[in-house]
XYZ file of C-alpha atoms in Angstrom:
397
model
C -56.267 10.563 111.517
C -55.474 14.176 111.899
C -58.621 15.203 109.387
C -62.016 14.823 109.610
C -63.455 11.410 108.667
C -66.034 11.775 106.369
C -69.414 9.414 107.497
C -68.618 7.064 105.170
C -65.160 6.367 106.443
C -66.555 6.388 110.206
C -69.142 3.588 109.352
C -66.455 1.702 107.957
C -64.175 1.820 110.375
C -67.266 0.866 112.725
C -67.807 -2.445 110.848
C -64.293 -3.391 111.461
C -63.993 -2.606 114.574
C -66.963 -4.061 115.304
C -66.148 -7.559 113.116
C -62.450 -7.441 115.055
C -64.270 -8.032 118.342
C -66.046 -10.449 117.398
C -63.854 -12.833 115.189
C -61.686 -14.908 117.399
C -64.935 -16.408 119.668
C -66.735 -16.868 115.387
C -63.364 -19.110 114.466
C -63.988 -21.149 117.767
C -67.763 -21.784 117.261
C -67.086 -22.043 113.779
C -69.638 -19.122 112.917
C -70.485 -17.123 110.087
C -70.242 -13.211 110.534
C -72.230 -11.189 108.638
C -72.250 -7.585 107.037
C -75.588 -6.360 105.848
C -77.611 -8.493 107.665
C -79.589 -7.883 111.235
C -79.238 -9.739 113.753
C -83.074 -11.475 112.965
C -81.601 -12.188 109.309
C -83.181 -8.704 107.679
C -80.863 -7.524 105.037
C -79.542 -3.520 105.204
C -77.085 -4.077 101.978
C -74.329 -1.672 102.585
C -73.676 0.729 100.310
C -70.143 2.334 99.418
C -68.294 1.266 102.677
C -64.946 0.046 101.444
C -61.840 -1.364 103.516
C -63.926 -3.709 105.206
C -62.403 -7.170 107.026
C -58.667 -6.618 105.868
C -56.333 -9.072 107.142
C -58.651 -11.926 107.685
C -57.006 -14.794 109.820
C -57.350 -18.610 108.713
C -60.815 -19.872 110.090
C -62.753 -16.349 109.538
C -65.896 -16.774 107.780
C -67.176 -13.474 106.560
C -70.560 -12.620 104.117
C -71.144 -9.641 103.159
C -74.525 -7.899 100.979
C -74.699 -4.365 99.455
C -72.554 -1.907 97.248
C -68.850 -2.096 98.707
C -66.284 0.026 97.695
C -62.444 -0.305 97.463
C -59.780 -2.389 99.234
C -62.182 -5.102 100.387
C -60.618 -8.213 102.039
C -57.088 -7.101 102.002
C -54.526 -9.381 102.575
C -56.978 -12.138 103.992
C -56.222 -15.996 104.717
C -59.674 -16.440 105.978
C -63.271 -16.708 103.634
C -64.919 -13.921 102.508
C -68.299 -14.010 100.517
C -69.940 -11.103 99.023
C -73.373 -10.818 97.256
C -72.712 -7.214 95.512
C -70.437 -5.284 93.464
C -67.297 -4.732 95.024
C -65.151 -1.478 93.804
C -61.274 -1.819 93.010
C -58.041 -3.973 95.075
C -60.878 -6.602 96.232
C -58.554 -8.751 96.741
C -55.379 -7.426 97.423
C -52.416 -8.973 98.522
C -54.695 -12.116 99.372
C -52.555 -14.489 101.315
C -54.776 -17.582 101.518
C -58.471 -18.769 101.959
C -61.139 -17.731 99.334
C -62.840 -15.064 98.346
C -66.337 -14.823 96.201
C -67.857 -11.868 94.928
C -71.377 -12.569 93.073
C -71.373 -9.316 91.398
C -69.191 -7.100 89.125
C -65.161 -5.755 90.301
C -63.176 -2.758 90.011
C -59.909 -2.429 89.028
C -57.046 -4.294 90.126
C -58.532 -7.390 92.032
C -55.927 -9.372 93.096
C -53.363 -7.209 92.898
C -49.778 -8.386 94.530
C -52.016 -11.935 95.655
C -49.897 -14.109 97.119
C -52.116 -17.585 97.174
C -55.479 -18.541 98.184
C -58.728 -18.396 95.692
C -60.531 -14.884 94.006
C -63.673 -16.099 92.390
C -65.454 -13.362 90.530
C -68.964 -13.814 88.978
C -69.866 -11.090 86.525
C -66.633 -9.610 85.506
C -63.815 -7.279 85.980
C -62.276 -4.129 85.315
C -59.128 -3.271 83.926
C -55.272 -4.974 85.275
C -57.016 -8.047 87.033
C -54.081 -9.772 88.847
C -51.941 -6.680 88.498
C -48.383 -8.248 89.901
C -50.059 -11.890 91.050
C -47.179 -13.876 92.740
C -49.285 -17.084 93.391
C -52.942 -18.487 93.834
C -55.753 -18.650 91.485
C -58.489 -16.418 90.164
C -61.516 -17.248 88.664
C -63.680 -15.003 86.448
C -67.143 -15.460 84.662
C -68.116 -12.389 82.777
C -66.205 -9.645 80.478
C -62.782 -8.503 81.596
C -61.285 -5.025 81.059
C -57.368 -4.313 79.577
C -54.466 -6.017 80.642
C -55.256 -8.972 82.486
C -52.430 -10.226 84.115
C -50.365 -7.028 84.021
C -46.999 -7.648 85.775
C -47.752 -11.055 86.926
C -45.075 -13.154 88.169
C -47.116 -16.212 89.227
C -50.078 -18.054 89.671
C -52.971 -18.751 87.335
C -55.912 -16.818 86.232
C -58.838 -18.558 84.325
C -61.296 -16.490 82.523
C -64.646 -17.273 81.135
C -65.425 -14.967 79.382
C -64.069 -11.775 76.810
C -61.103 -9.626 77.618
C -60.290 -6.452 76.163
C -56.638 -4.933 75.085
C -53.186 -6.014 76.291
C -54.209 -9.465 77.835
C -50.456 -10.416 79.842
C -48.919 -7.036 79.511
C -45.640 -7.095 81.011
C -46.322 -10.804 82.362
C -43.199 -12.707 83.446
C -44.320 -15.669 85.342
C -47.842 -17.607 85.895
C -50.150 -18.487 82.951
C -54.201 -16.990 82.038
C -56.595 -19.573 80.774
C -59.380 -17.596 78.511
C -62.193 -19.255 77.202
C -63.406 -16.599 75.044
C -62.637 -14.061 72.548
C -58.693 -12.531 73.414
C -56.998 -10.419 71.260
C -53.217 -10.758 70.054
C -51.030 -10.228 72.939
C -48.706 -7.548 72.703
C -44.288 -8.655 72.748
C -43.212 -10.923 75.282
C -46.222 -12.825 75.932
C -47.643 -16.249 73.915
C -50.832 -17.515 73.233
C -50.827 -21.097 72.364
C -53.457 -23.957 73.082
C -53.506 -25.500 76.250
C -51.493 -28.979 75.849
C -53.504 -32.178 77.130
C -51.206 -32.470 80.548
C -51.875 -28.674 81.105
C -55.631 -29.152 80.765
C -55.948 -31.754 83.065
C -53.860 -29.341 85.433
C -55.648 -26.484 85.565
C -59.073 -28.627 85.878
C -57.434 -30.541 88.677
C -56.241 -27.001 90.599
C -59.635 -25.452 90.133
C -61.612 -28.664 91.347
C -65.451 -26.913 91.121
C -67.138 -28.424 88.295
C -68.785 -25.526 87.054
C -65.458 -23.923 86.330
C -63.635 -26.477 84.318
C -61.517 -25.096 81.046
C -62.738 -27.002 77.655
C -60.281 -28.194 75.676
C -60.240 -25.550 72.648
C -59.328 -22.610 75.455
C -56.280 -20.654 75.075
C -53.665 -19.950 77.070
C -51.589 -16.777 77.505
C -47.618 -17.501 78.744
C -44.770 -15.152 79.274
C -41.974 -15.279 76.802
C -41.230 -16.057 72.797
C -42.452 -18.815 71.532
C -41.286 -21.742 73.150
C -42.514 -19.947 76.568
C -39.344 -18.582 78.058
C -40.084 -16.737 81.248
C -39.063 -13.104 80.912
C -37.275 -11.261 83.566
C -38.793 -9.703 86.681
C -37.985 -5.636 86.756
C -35.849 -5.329 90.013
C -36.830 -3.236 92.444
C -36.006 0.407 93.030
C -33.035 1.239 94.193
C -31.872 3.518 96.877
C -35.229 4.466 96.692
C -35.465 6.846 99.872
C -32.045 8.139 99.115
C -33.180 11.851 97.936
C -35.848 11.704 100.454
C -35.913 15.745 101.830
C -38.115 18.364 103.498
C -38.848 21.676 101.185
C -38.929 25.070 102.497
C -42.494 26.773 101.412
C -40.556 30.358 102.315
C -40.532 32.863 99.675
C -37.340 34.646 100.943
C -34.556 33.249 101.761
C -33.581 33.661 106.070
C -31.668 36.720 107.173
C -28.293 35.939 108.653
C -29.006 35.730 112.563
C -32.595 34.207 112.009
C -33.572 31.404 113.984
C -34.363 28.438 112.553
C -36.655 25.331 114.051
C -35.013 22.471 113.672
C -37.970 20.143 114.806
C -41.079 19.655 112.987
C -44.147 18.528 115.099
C -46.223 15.598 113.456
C -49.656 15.077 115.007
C -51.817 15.878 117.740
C -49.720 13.676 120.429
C -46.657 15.372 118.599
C -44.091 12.955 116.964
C -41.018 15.360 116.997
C -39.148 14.907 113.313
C -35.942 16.017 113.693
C -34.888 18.784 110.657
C -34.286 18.585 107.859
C -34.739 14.536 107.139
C -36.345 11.400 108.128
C -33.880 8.505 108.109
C -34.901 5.316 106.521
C -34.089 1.740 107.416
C -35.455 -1.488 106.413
C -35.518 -3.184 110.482
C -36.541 -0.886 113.432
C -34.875 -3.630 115.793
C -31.692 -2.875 115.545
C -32.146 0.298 116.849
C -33.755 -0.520 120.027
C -31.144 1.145 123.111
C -31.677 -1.678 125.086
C -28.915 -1.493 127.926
C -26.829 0.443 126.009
C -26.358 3.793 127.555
C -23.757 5.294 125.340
C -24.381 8.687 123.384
C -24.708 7.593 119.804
C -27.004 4.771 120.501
C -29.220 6.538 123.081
C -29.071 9.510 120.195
C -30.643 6.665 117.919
C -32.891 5.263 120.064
C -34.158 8.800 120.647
C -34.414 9.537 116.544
C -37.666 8.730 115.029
C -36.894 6.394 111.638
C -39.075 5.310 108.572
C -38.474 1.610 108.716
C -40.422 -1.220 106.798
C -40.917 -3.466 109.381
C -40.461 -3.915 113.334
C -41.666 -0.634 114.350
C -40.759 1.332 117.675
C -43.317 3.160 118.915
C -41.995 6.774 117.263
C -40.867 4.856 113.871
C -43.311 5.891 110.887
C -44.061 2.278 109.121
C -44.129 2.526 105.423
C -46.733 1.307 103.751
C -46.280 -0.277 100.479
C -46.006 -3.470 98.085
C -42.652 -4.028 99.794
C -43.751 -3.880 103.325
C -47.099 -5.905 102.896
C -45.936 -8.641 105.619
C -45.420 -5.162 108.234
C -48.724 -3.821 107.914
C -50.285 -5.424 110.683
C -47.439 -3.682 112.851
C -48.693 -0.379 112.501
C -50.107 -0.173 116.156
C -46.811 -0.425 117.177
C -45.538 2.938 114.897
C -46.123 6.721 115.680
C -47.924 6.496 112.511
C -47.832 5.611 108.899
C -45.913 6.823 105.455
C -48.001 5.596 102.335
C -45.795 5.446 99.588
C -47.582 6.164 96.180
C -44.886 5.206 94.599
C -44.895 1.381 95.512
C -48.459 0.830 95.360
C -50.757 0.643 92.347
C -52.556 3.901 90.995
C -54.872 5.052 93.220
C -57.860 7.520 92.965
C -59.005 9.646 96.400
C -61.975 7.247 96.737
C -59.248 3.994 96.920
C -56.790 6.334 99.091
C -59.665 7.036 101.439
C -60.512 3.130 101.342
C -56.706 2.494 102.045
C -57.107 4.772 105.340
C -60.155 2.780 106.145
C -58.051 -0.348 106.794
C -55.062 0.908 108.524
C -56.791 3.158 111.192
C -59.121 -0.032 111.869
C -56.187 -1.738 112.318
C -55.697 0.376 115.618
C -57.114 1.221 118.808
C -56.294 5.102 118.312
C -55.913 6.635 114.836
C -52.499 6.686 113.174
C -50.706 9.723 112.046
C -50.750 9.775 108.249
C -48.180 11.146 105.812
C -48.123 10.578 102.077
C -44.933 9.880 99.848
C -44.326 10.796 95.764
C -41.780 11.669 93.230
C -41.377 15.553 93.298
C -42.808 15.850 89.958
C -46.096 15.305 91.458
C -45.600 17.564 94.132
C -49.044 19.482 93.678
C -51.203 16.408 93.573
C -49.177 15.135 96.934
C -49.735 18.330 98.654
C -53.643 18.201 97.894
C -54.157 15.041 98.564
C -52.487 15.362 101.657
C -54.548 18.836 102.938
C -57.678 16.584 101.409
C -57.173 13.730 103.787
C -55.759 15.799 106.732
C -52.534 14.040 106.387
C -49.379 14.847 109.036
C -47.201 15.983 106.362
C -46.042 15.549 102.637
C -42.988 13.978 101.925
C -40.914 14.064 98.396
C -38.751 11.576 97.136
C -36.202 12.950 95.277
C -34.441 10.067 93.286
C -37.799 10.702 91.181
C -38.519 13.044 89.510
């Protein structure tokens, strides 16, 4: 990162670092790692480090003891078991194996999970399985507002109380509560859970301890005979207004020169003027043997692509590009786009850079993407986190 990491972020990126080195001879011995723990079996619970062990391969077995904070566990397929609170996106974009927190969870655990197990043990905060595509979650303990927000699949069992909004915006999956849930707002159904349905979810969650009772409700997507409701589609175009802002109070006198490169970073990625073109695959613009003008031109531009990388592409990161992250050792650096990830405060954003830069041998370059009408809170965030550059996208506003 261009900016100063602050301790916290330093001893997190340590851990990972430290846990990267060491998984792949763990999986073959089948061995436990451990985070908070000496090496005689003293604990040291951490306390606030956050982006810890993201992208967990199947066969990782990871414990963990302390405070954590943010973005824990991202996109794992590996096991993951925490005695602690954990702060918000534990969770995240889980692709497989199982994760257990003992404690309390932030915000937004689970968010985007595409299979595997979340078991939480004393409750959640607010928009638990925020945009779930698949797997299950289990939760003891109260929940905050709007479980299930934007889910499109998979199935969340509660034990517990949940507060406003239960299934807000829910088009796909079904949320077992047993407990006290209020009325659901339009488009969602609560109804009791039908005798076939019981034995389902019982049979999918396996663990004793966990089974539904038969007088739990269910929450469904749709009127009342449970039609699914239609996923939003995505954005469109949505890099087509993308632009670079003069800060200049005067306009340029006729004759003035003009740079018409922009230097990103402190091995500088050179950004051609005035725009950063955007395409989904990186591959395609490879030169390969081609030695012809346009294509050596294009293999000479730097790109924002979601995937495939070259190594002066700028990945974007986002709810799109989950599958690409791990490429980012391959890019010149990384675009986060706010706009296609949940709502994040600095402490999460700082988590966020946790995970990427542990992802790589050498800090990325970062640069952050919003609508324009949050151009201010960009631009600070941005100077906050030492960021590359600022970027705008203009279709919204």
């Amino acid at each position: 990162m261009a900016g100063e990491a602050t301790p916290l972020m330093e001893r997190s990126i340590g851990i990972n670092r430290q846990l990267a080195g060491a998984l792949d001879t763990a999986i073959e011995r089948n061995a436990i790692l451990r985070i908070g723990w000496t090496a005689d079996g003293s604990e040291v619970p951490k306390d606030g480090e956050s982006g810890l062990c993201p992208f967990l391969p199947d066969g990782a077995r990871v414990r963990a003891l302390g405070r954590l904070g943010p973005w824990i566990s991202t996109g794992s397929s590996g096991s993951f078991d925490h005695r602690g609170d954990a702060g918000s996106m534990f969770g995240a974009v889980l692709q497989g194996g199982r994760l257990l927190c003992e404690g309390h969870v932030g915000h937004m655990a689970g968010w985007s999970m595409r299979g595997g197990t979340i078991v939480i043990e004393d409750g959640c905060d607010d928009d638990l399985g925020a945009s779930m595509h698949d797997g299950l979650i289990l939760v003891r303990g109260k929940l905050g507002k709007r479980v299930g927000n934007d889910m499109r699949g998979g199935l969340i069992v509660v034990h517990g109380d949940v507060d406003h909004d239960p299934g807000s915006g829910m088009h796909g999956g079904m949320i077992v509560i047993d407990g006290r849930c209020p009325a659901p707002g339009p488009g969602v159904t609560m109804r009791p859970l039908s005798a076939a349905e019981l034995k389902d979810v019982n049979a999918r969650i396996e663990d004793p301890t966990w089974q539904v009772p038969a007088d739990a409700v269910c929450l469904v997507p749709g009127g009342a005979e449970g039609t699914p409701t239609e996923p939003r589609p995505p954005r469109a175009n949505a890099m087509s207004g993308l632009a670079l802002m003069p800060t200049t109070p005067f306009p340029l006198l006729p004759g003035a020169s003009v740079d018409t490169t922009a230097l990103l970073g402190t091995a500088p990625l050179a950004l051609p003027l005035p725009v950063l073109p955007h395409v989904k695959n990186g591959e395609r613009l490879r030169a390969k043997r081609s030695k012809e003008d346009v294509a050596q031109a294009l293999a000479e531009q730097p790109f924002l692509v979601d995937e495939a990388p070259r190594a002066i592409d700028m990945l974007r990161i986002g709810e799109g590009t989950l599958e690409a992250w791990p490429s980012l050792p391959d890019a010149a650096g990384a675009v986060i786009d706010l706009g296609d990830l949940p709502p994040m405060d600095p402490e999460s954003l700082e988590a966020l850079l946790v995970l990427l830069t542990s992802m790589c041998e050498e800090a990325p370059e970062f640069t952050l993407l919003g609508d324009a009408g949050r151009v201010g809170h960009l631009h600070r965030w941005a100077a906050q986190h030492g960021m590359a550059a600022a970027f705008m996208d203009l279709s919204k506003r």
